[in-house]
Coordinates of C-alpha atoms in Angstrom, one line a residue:
X1 CA 0.3 0.6 -0.2
X2 CA 1.0 3.8 -1.4
X3 CA 0.6 4.7 2.5
X4 CA 4.2 2.5 4.2
X5 CA 5.8 4.0 1.2
X6 CA 5.1 8.0 2.9
X7 CA 5.1 6.6 6.3
X8 CA 0.7 6.1 7.6
X9 CA 0.9 4.6 10.9
X10 CA -1.3 2.1 9.9
X11 CA -3.2 0.6 6.9
X12 CA -5.8 2.9 7.8
X13 CA -5.1 6.2 7.6
X14 CA -7.0 6.7 4.6
X15 CA -9.9 6.2 6.1
X16 CA -12.6 9.5 6.5
X17 CA -13.5 9.1 10.6
X18 CA -15.9 11.5 12.1
X19 CA -15.4 13.9 15.0
X20 CA -17.4 16.4 17.2
X21 CA -15.8 20.2 17.8
X22 CA -16.8 21.6 20.6
X23 CA -19.9 23.1 20.1
X24 CA -21.1 19.5 18.3
X25 CA -20.4 20.2 14.2
X26 CA -18.5 17.9 13.0
X27 CA -16.0 16.7 10.5
X28 CA -14.2 15.0 8.5
X29 CA -10.9 13.4 9.1
X30 CA -9.8 12.5 5.4
X31 CA -5.3 12.2 6.2
X32 CA -3.5 12.0 8.4
X33 CA 0.8 11.9 9.0
X34 CA 1.7 14.8 7.1
X35 CA 3.9 16.8 7.7
X36 CA 4.6 20.9 7.9
X37 CA 1.6 21.2 5.7
X38 CA 1.1 24.9 3.5
X39 CA -1.2 24.7 1.0
X40 CA -3.8 23.1 -0.6
X41 CA -4.9 22.9 -4.2
X42 CA -7.6 20.9 -5.5
X43 CA -7.9 19.1 -8.8
X44 CA -9.5 16.5 -11.0
X45 CA -10.4 14.7 -7.7
X46 CA -6.9 14.7 -6.4
X47 CA -5.8 16.7 -4.0
X48 CA -1.9 18.3 -3.7
X49 CA -0.3 19.4 -0.7
X50 CA 2.8 21.5 -0.3
X51 CA 4.4 21.1 3.1
X52 CA 7.6 23.0 3.7
X53 CA 10.3 20.2 4.4
X54 CA 10.1 20.3 0.2
X55 CA 7.3 17.2 -0.8
X56 CA 3.9 17.8 -2.9
X57 CA 1.3 15.5 -0.9
X58 CA -1.0 14.1 -4.5
X59 CA -3.6 11.8 -2.4
X60 CA -6.5 10.0 -5.2
X61 CA -9.4 7.6 -4.3
X62 CA -8.0 7.0 -0.6
X63 CA -3.9 6.7 -1.6
X64 CA -1.3 9.4 -0.7
X65 CA 2.1 10.1 -1.7
X66 CA 4.9 12.0 -0.5
X67 CA 6.0 13.2 -3.4
X68 CA 9.8 15.0 -4.0
X69 CA 10.5 18.5 -5.5
X70 CA 13.0 18.8 -7.5
X71 CA 14.3 22.2 -6.7
X72 CA 17.6 24.4 -8.3
X73 CA 18.2 26.0 -4.8
X74 CA 18.4 23.9 -1.0
X75 CA 15.4 24.7 0.5
X76 CA 15.9 27.5 3.3
X77 CA 15.4 26.5 7.0
X78 CA 14.4 29.6 8.5
X79 CA 10.6 30.1 10.5
X80 CA 8.1 30.1 8.3
X81 CA 10.3 29.4 5.3
X82 CA 10.5 26.3 2.8
X83 CA 8.3 24.9 -0.4
X84 CA 5.5 27.1 0.5
X85 CA 2.3 27.8 -1.8
X86 CA 1.8 26.4 -4.9
X87 CA -1.2 26.9 -7.6
X88 CA -1.1 24.7 -10.6
X89 CA -3.1 25.5 -13.4
X90 CA -6.9 23.8 -14.4
X91 CA -5.7 21.5 -16.7
X92 CA -4.5 17.0 -15.7
X93 CA -2.3 17.8 -12.8
X94 CA 0.7 17.8 -14.1
X95 CA 2.5 21.6 -13.6
X96 CA 1.8 23.7 -10.9
X97 CA 3.5 26.8 -9.8
X98 CA 6.0 27.0 -6.8
X99 CA 7.3 29.2 -4.3
X100 CA 10.5 28.9 -2.3
X101 CA 12.7 30.5 0.3
X102 CA 16.4 29.4 -0.5
X103 CA 19.6 31.0 0.9
X104 CA 22.6 32.2 -1.1
X105 CA 25.8 33.1 0.5
X106 CA 24.0 33.7 3.3
X107 CA 21.6 36.0 2.1
X108 CA 17.7 34.9 1.5
X109 CA 15.8 34.5 -0.8
X110 CA 12.6 33.5 -2.2
X111 CA 11.4 32.1 -5.8
X112 CA 8.3 31.3 -8.1
X113 CA 9.3 29.1 -10.8
X114 CA 7.2 26.2 -13.0
X115 CA 6.8 23.4 -12.1
X116 CA 6.2 20.3 -13.8
X117 CA 5.6 16.3 -12.8
X118 CA 7.6 13.5 -14.5
X119 CA 8.1 9.6 -13.0
X120 CA 9.1 9.8 -9.9
X121 CA 8.8 13.8 -8.5
X122 CA 8.1 16.9 -9.4
X123 CA 10.6 18.7 -11.2
X124 CA 12.2 22.6 -11.9
X125 CA 11.6 23.9 -15.1
X126 CA 11.5 27.9 -15.0
X127 CA 12.1 30.6 -13.0
X128 CA 9.5 33.6 -13.0
X129 CA 10.7 35.4 -10.2
X130 CA 13.7 35.7 -7.9
X131 CA 15.0 37.2 -5.6
X132 CA 11.7 38.0 -3.1
X133 CA 13.1 39.2 0.0
X134 CA 13.8 36.5 2.7
X135 CA 14.8 37.6 6.6
X136 CA 14.6 35.8 9.5
X137 CA 10.5 35.4 9.8
X138 CA 8.1 37.6 7.3
X139 CA 8.3 35.4 4.4
X140 CA 5.0 35.6 3.1
X141 CA 3.9 32.6 -0.2
X142 CA 0.7 32.2 -0.8
X143 CA 0.1 32.0 -4.2
X144 CA -3.0 31.9 -6.2
X145 CA -5.3 32.0 -9.7
X146 CA -7.1 34.4 -9.9
X147 CA -10.1 34.9 -11.4
X148 CA -8.6 37.2 -14.2
X149 CA -6.5 34.2 -15.5
X150 CA -3.3 35.9 -13.5
X151 CA -0.6 34.5 -10.5
X152 CA -1.2 36.9 -7.5
X153 CA 2.2 36.0 -4.2
X154 CA 1.8 37.8 -0.8
X155 CA 5.5 38.5 0.2
X156 CA 6.4 39.4 3.3
X157 CA 8.9 42.7 5.1
X158 CA 11.9 39.8 6.0
X159 CA 11.3 41.4 8.8
X160 CA 12.8 44.7 7.2
X161 CA 8.9 46.8 8.0
X162 CA 10.8 49.6 5.7
X163 CA 10.6 47.6 2.5
X164 CA 6.6 47.8 2.3
X165 CA 6.7 50.9 2.0
X166 CA 9.4 50.7 -0.8
X167 CA 8.2 49.7 -4.3
X168 CA 11.3 49.2 -6.2
X169 CA 11.7 46.6 -3.3
X170 CA 9.3 43.0 -3.8
X171 CA 8.7 42.9 0.0
X172 CA 5.9 43.4 1.9
X173 CA 3.5 43.2 -1.2
X174 CA 0.9 41.1 -3.5
X175 CA 2.3 40.7 -6.8
X176 CA 0.2 40.3 -9.8
X177 CA 1.7 38.8 -13.7
X178 CA 0.8 37.1 -16.5
X179 CA 0.9 32.0 -16.2
X180 CA 3.7 33.3 -18.1
X181 CA 5.9 34.8 -15.6
X182 CA 5.9 38.4 -17.4
X183 CA 4.8 41.8 -16.6
X184 CA 1.2 42.6 -17.5
X185 CA 0.1 45.1 -19.0
X186 CA -2.1 46.6 -17.1
X187 CA -1.0 46.4 -13.0
X188 CA -1.1 49.6 -11.8
X189 CA 3.4 50.4 -11.5
X190 CA 5.1 49.6 -15.2
X191 CA 7.0 47.3 -15.7
X192 CA 6.5 45.8 -11.1
X193 CA 5.1 42.9 -10.8
X194 CA 4.0 44.9 -7.8
X195 CA 0.3 44.8 -7.3
X196 CA -0.5 46.4 -3.5
X197 CA 2.1 47.2 -0.5
X198 CA 2.7 48.6 2.8
X199 CA 2.0 45.3 3.8
X200 CA 3.9 43.7 6.5
X201 CA 2.8 39.5 6.1
X202 CA 0.1 38.8 3.8
X203 CA -1.1 35.5 4.2
X204 CA -4.5 34.5 2.4
X205 CA -6.0 35.6 -0.9
X206 CA -9.7 34.4 -1.7
X207 CA -12.3 36.7 -4.7
X208 CA -15.8 36.9 -3.9
X209 CA -19.1 36.0 -6.6
X210 CA -18.2 40.0 -8.4
X211 CA -14.3 39.3 -9.0
X212 CA -13.5 40.6 -5.6
X213 CA -9.7 40.3 -3.7
X214 CA -9.5 40.0 -0.4
X215 CA -6.0 38.7 1.6
X216 CA -5.2 38.3 4.9
X217 CA -2.5 39.8 7.1
X218 CA -0.8 38.9 10.2
X219 CA -0.3 42.5 13.1
X220 CA 3.3 42.9 14.5
X221 CA 1.9 42.1 18.0
X222 CA -2.4 41.2 17.2
X223 CA -4.2 43.9 14.7
X224 CA -4.0 40.8 12.7
X225 CA -6.3 41.7 9.2
X226 CA -8.6 41.9 5.9
X227 CA -7.9 44.0 3.7
X228 CA -10.1 44.4 0.2
X229 CA -7.5 44.6 -2.8
X230 CA -7.3 47.6 -5.0
X231 CA -4.5 48.0 -7.3
X232 CA -1.8 50.5 -7.3
X233 CA -3.2 50.8 -2.9
X234 CA -1.0 50.9 -0.3
X235 CA -1.6 49.9 2.5
X236 CA 0.6 51.8 5.4
X237 CA 2.6 49.1 6.6
X238 CA 4.7 50.2 9.3
X239 CA 3.1 53.6 9.1
X240 CA -0.2 52.5 10.1
X241 CA -2.2 49.8 12.1
X242 CA -6.2 49.3 12.8
X243 CA -8.1 51.7 12.9
X244 CA -5.1 54.1 12.5
X245 CA -5.2 56.4 9.2
X246 CA -2.6 58.1 7.7
X247 CA -3.3 59.9 3.9
X248 CA -2.9 57.9 0.6
X249 CA -2.8 54.8 3.2
X250 CA -5.7 51.9 3.8
X251 CA -7.0 51.2 7.2
X252 CA -8.5 47.2 6.8
X253 CA -12.5 46.4 6.5
X254 CA -11.6 44.4 9.9
X255 CA -8.7 43.7 12.4
X256 CA -8.4 41.3 15.6
X257 CA -7.8 44.3 17.6
X258 CA -6.3 42.6 21.0
X259 CA -6.4 39.5 20.2
X260 CA -4.7 37.0 17.7
X261 CA -5.7 35.3 14.8
X262 CA -2.4 34.8 12.6
X263 CA -4.5 34.4 9.8
X264 CA -4.1 32.1 7.3
X265 CA -5.1 29.9 4.0
X266 CA -8.6 32.2 2.4
X267 CA -11.1 30.6 0.5
X268 CA -14.5 32.1 -0.5
X269 CA -17.9 29.8 -0.3
X270 CA -21.7 30.7 -0.7
X271 CA -20.7 34.4 0.5
X272 CA -18.8 33.8 2.9
X273 CA -15.0 34.1 3.5
X274 CA -13.1 31.0 5.6
X275 CA -9.7 31.4 6.9
X276 CA -7.1 29.5 8.9
X277 CA -6.1 30.5 12.6
X278 CA -2.9 29.5 13.1
X279 CA -3.0 31.0 17.4
X280 CA -6.4 31.2 17.2
X281 CA -6.4 27.1 16.3
X282 CA -9.4 26.7 14.9
X283 CA -11.8 28.3 11.4
X284 CA -12.6 32.3 11.1
X285 CA -15.7 32.6 9.6
X286 CA -15.7 36.4 7.8
X287 CA -19.1 38.3 6.2
X288 CA -18.1 40.8 4.3
X289 CA -21.6 41.5 4.5
X290 CA -21.9 42.4 8.2
X291 CA -18.2 42.7 8.6
X292 CA -18.6 40.5 11.1
X293 CA -15.7 38.0 12.1
X294 CA -17.0 34.4 13.8
X295 CA -14.9 31.7 15.2
X296 CA -16.9 28.7 14.2
X297 CA -14.5 25.2 14.4
X298 CA -12.4 25.6 17.4
X299 CA -11.2 23.0 18.5
X300 CA -9.0 21.1 15.9
X301 CA -5.4 23.3 15.8
X302 CA -3.4 25.4 13.7
X303 CA -4.9 26.0 11.2
X304 CA -2.9 26.8 8.0
X305 CA -5.0 26.7 5.2
X306 CA -8.3 26.2 3.9
X307 CA -10.0 25.1 0.4
X308 CA -13.8 25.3 -1.0
X309 CA -15.3 23.2 -3.3
X310 CA -18.9 22.5 -3.3
X311 CA -19.4 19.6 -1.3
X312 CA -17.6 21.4 1.6
X313 CA -14.3 22.7 2.4
X314 CA -11.5 21.5 3.0
X315 CA -8.4 22.3 6.1
X316 CA -4.7 20.8 6.3
X317 CA -3.9 21.7 10.2
X318 CA -0.1 21.9 11.4
X319 CA 0.7 21.3 14.4
X320 CA 4.6 20.0 13.8
X321 CA 5.8 23.4 12.2
X322 CA 7.4 23.6 16.1
X323 CA 4.7 26.5 17.3
X324 CA 2.2 24.0 18.2
X325 CA 1.2 20.9 20.0
X326 CA 1.5 17.8 18.1
X327 CA -0.3 14.7 18.6
X328 CA 1.0 11.8 17.8
X329 CA -0.4 11.1 13.8
X330 CA -1.3 15.3 13.5
X331 CA -0.9 16.9 11.0
X332 CA -3.4 16.3 9.4
X333 CA -6.6 16.5 5.9
X334 CA -9.6 17.5 7.9
X335 CA -13.3 17.8 6.2
X336 CA -16.5 20.5 6.9
X337 CA -19.6 19.7 5.3
X338 CA -22.1 22.2 3.2
X339 CA -24.5 21.3 5.1
X340 CA -22.1 21.8 8.4
X341 CA -21.4 24.6 7.8
X342 CA -25.1 26.0 7.4
X343 CA -25.7 24.9 10.7
X344 CA -23.1 27.7 12.5
X345 CA -25.2 29.6 14.7
X346 CA -25.6 33.1 13.6
X347 CA -24.9 35.4 16.8

C-alpha cells in the first residue's frame, strides 16, 4: 500500500473518521501524517498539498503519496520558510507553480517557479521571479491563480518593515504576473509585478463572487487584518495599524484588535470567507456584508490553509511546525461538509 511508502501509521490512515467539535459540529479526518503542510490545491478530485520540507503530497481515491520536489536551490530552514505556496492550472495536474525559500551566500530569498510532474518527482523547470527578499521571519508565500487567469503572490516584509513601502522592493507586497512570468500590461506600476504594497506578512488570498480580492495579514502584536485589495493601493505598514489612518493609506476592513488570529490561507463559499487561524487554532468565518468575524471551529489545532469546494471545505492542520503541540499522527487533512456550515449558530 502507498501509505507504507510515506510513513502512515497504519493502513487505515486514509479512512475518513467523523469527529465532533466543541459546539457539536462534525468534521471528517481525511488523511493523517502530513509533515508541515502549507497549501492545499485540488484538480480532478485529486489533492495536492505542499509541505515545507520539499514534498508535494498527492491524494487520490484514498491513496496518499509523498512526492519529492527537485529544486535548483536548497530550501532555507529559516522560520516560516521552505516550500510554501503552490498553484495548479486547470489542466491535468502535471504542471504547477511554486513559491520557495532559499539562501545564497547567507542572504535569504524566495523565488516563484514553474514545476513539472515526472514519473518519480516534481522538477523545477522555469524561474518566473527570483530574489524576493527573505529574512528571519515574514516570508509571505501564498500564490493563487485569480479569476483573471493571473498569478497572485504574497510576500512578507522579510523582517525589514520599511521595505513594505518601497515600490522598488518586492518585499511586503501582493504581486501579480502573467502565467508565463511576464508583467501584465494593466499592473498599476510600469514594468513592475507589484499590485499592492504596504503589507507586513499577507498569508491568505481569495476572491468573492464579483471578483473582488481579499487578503488576510498578520499584525505585529495582535491587530491581524482582512483587507480588500485594490490595485496600486498602499496598505500602510509600518506607518499605520488597526484603526490608525494616514493620507494615501488604506485601513483594514476588519482587524482582530487585542486578540490574535494569526490568519493564514483563505477561501470563499456561499457568500462568506473562511480563513485558517494558527494562533487561534481553528477556522474563522468573515462576512463581507456585516464585516463580522467569528470563530466557527475552535478545537482542531493550528490550521494553515482552507479550500472551498461544492461539497464543503477542506483544511490542513499544522501542529508540527515547532509552534503547535503535536499529537500522534498530526498533521491532518480535514473536511467540513457544506450542510454543516449552514447549521452554524449566528451571533
